[in-house]
Coordinates of N, CA and C in Angstrom, one line a residue:
M1 N 179.6 16.6 -62.1 CA 178.8 17.8 -61.8 C 177.7 17.8 -62.9
V2 N 176.5 17.9 -62.5 CA 175.3 17.8 -63.4 C 174.7 19.2 -63.5
T3 N 174.6 19.7 -64.7 CA 173.9 21.0 -64.9 C 172.7 20.9 -65.7
E4 N 171.7 21.7 -65.5 CA 170.6 21.7 -66.4 C 170.7 22.6 -67.5
H5 N 170.3 22.2 -68.7 CA 170.4 23.0 -69.9 C 169.0 23.6 -70.3
T6 N 169.0 24.8 -70.7 CA 167.8 25.4 -71.1 C 167.7 25.4 -72.6
K7 N 166.7 24.9 -73.2 CA 166.5 24.9 -74.6 C 166.2 26.3 -75.1
R8 N 167.0 26.8 -76.1 CA 166.8 28.1 -76.6 C 166.9 28.0 -78.2
T9 N 166.1 28.9 -78.8 CA 166.3 28.9 -80.3 C 167.6 29.6 -80.6
A10 N 168.0 29.5 -81.8 CA 169.2 30.2 -82.3 C 169.1 31.7 -82.1
E11 N 167.9 32.3 -82.4 CA 167.7 33.7 -82.2 C 167.8 34.1 -80.8
E12 N 167.2 33.4 -79.9 CA 167.3 33.7 -78.5 C 168.7 33.6 -77.9
A13 N 169.5 32.7 -78.4 CA 170.8 32.5 -77.9 C 171.7 33.6 -78.4
R14 N 171.4 34.3 -79.5 CA 172.3 35.4 -80.0 C 171.9 36.7 -79.3
Q15 N 170.8 36.8 -78.7 CA 170.3 38.1 -78.2 C 171.1 38.5 -76.9
G16 N 171.5 39.8 -76.8 CA 172.1 40.3 -75.6 C 171.0 40.7 -74.7
E17 N 171.4 41.1 -73.5 CA 170.4 41.6 -72.5 C 170.0 42.9 -72.9
R18 N 168.7 43.2 -72.7 CA 168.2 44.5 -73.0 C 167.6 45.1 -71.7
G19 N 167.4 46.4 -71.8 CA 166.7 47.0 -70.6 C 167.5 48.2 -70.1
R20 N 167.1 48.6 -68.9 CA 167.7 49.9 -68.3 C 169.2 49.8 -68.0
P21 N 169.7 48.7 -67.5 CA 171.2 48.7 -67.2 C 172.0 49.1 -68.5
V22 N 171.6 48.6 -69.6 CA 172.4 48.9 -70.8 C 172.3 50.4 -71.2
V23 N 171.1 50.9 -71.1 CA 170.8 52.3 -71.4 C 171.6 53.2 -70.4
K24 N 171.6 52.8 -69.1 CA 172.4 53.6 -68.1 C 173.9 53.7 -68.5
V25 N 174.4 52.5 -68.9 CA 175.9 52.5 -69.2 C 176.1 53.4 -70.4
L26 N 175.3 53.3 -71.4 CA 175.4 54.1 -72.6 C 175.3 55.6 -72.3
A27 N 174.3 55.9 -71.5 CA 174.1 57.3 -71.1 C 175.3 57.9 -70.3
A28 N 175.8 57.1 -69.4 CA 176.9 57.5 -68.6 C 178.1 57.7 -69.4
S29 N 178.4 56.8 -70.3 CA 179.5 56.9 -71.2 C 179.4 58.2 -72.1
L30 N 178.3 58.4 -72.6 CA 178.1 59.6 -73.5 C 178.3 60.9 -72.6
F31 N 177.7 60.9 -71.4 CA 177.9 62.1 -70.5 C 179.3 62.3 -70.2
L32 N 180.1 61.3 -69.9 CA 181.5 61.5 -69.6 C 182.3 62.0 -70.8
A33 N 181.9 61.5 -72.0 CA 182.6 61.9 -73.3 C 182.3 63.4 -73.5
V34 N 181.1 63.8 -73.3 CA 180.7 65.3 -73.5 C 181.4 66.1 -72.4
V35 N 181.5 65.7 -71.2 CA 182.2 66.5 -70.2 C 183.7 66.6 -70.5
T36 N 184.3 65.5 -71.0 CA 185.7 65.5 -71.3 C 186.0 66.5 -72.4
F37 N 185.2 66.4 -73.5 CA 185.4 67.3 -74.6 C 185.1 68.7 -74.3
A38 N 184.1 69.0 -73.4 CA 183.9 70.3 -73.0 C 185.0 70.9 -72.2
G39 N 185.6 70.1 -71.3 CA 186.7 70.5 -70.5 C 187.9 70.8 -71.3
L40 N 188.2 69.9 -72.3 CA 189.3 70.2 -73.2 C 189.1 71.5 -74.0
G41 N 187.9 71.7 -74.4 CA 187.6 72.9 -75.2 C 187.8 74.2 -74.3
I42 N 187.4 74.1 -73.1 CA 187.6 75.2 -72.2 C 189.1 75.5 -71.9
L43 N 189.8 74.4 -71.7 CA 191.3 74.6 -71.5 C 191.9 75.1 -72.8
H44 N 191.5 74.7 -73.9 CA 192.1 75.2 -75.2 C 191.8 76.6 -75.4
T45 N 190.6 77.1 -75.1 CA 190.3 78.5 -75.3 C 191.0 79.4 -74.2
A46 N 191.4 78.8 -73.1 CA 192.2 79.5 -72.1 C 193.6 79.6 -72.4
G47 N 194.0 78.9 -73.5 CA 195.4 78.9 -73.9 C 196.3 77.8 -73.4
V48 N 195.7 76.9 -72.7 CA 196.4 75.7 -72.1 C 196.2 74.6 -73.1
V49 N 197.3 74.1 -73.6 CA 197.3 72.9 -74.5 C 197.8 71.7 -73.7
P50 N 196.9 70.8 -73.3 CA 197.3 69.6 -72.6 C 198.1 68.7 -73.4
T51 N 199.2 68.1 -72.9 CA 200.0 67.1 -73.5 C 199.9 65.8 -72.8
I52 N 200.1 64.7 -73.5 CA 200.0 63.4 -72.8 C 201.4 62.8 -72.8
G53 N 201.9 62.6 -71.6 CA 203.2 61.9 -71.4 C 204.3 62.5 -72.1
A54 N 205.0 61.7 -72.9 CA 206.2 62.1 -73.7 C 205.8 62.8 -75.0
I55 N 204.5 62.9 -75.3 CA 204.1 63.5 -76.6 C 204.1 65.0 -76.4
E56 N 204.8 65.7 -77.2 CA 204.8 67.1 -77.0 C 204.4 67.7 -78.4
S57 N 203.8 68.9 -78.4 CA 203.4 69.5 -79.6 C 204.7 70.2 -80.3
P58 N 204.7 70.3 -81.6 CA 205.9 70.8 -82.3 C 206.2 72.3 -81.9
E59 N 205.2 73.0 -81.4 CA 205.4 74.4 -81.1 C 206.3 74.6 -79.9
N60 N 206.6 73.5 -79.1 CA 207.4 73.5 -77.9 C 208.9 73.4 -78.2
Y61 N 209.2 73.2 -79.5 CA 210.6 73.0 -79.8 C 211.3 74.3 -80.2

């Protein structure tokens, strides 16, 4: 199998892709983190303390 190789400088080879797709992923991740923390904050002020699986808070004992 023969493949063609593109000559690149060391700096070009180390560079990641740039542009809008990367910014969109970062913006979506930040948005989901903000929504999650806001939701947890609202639940906590309502007196609901969410637990994860087998982890329980000491106040339940």
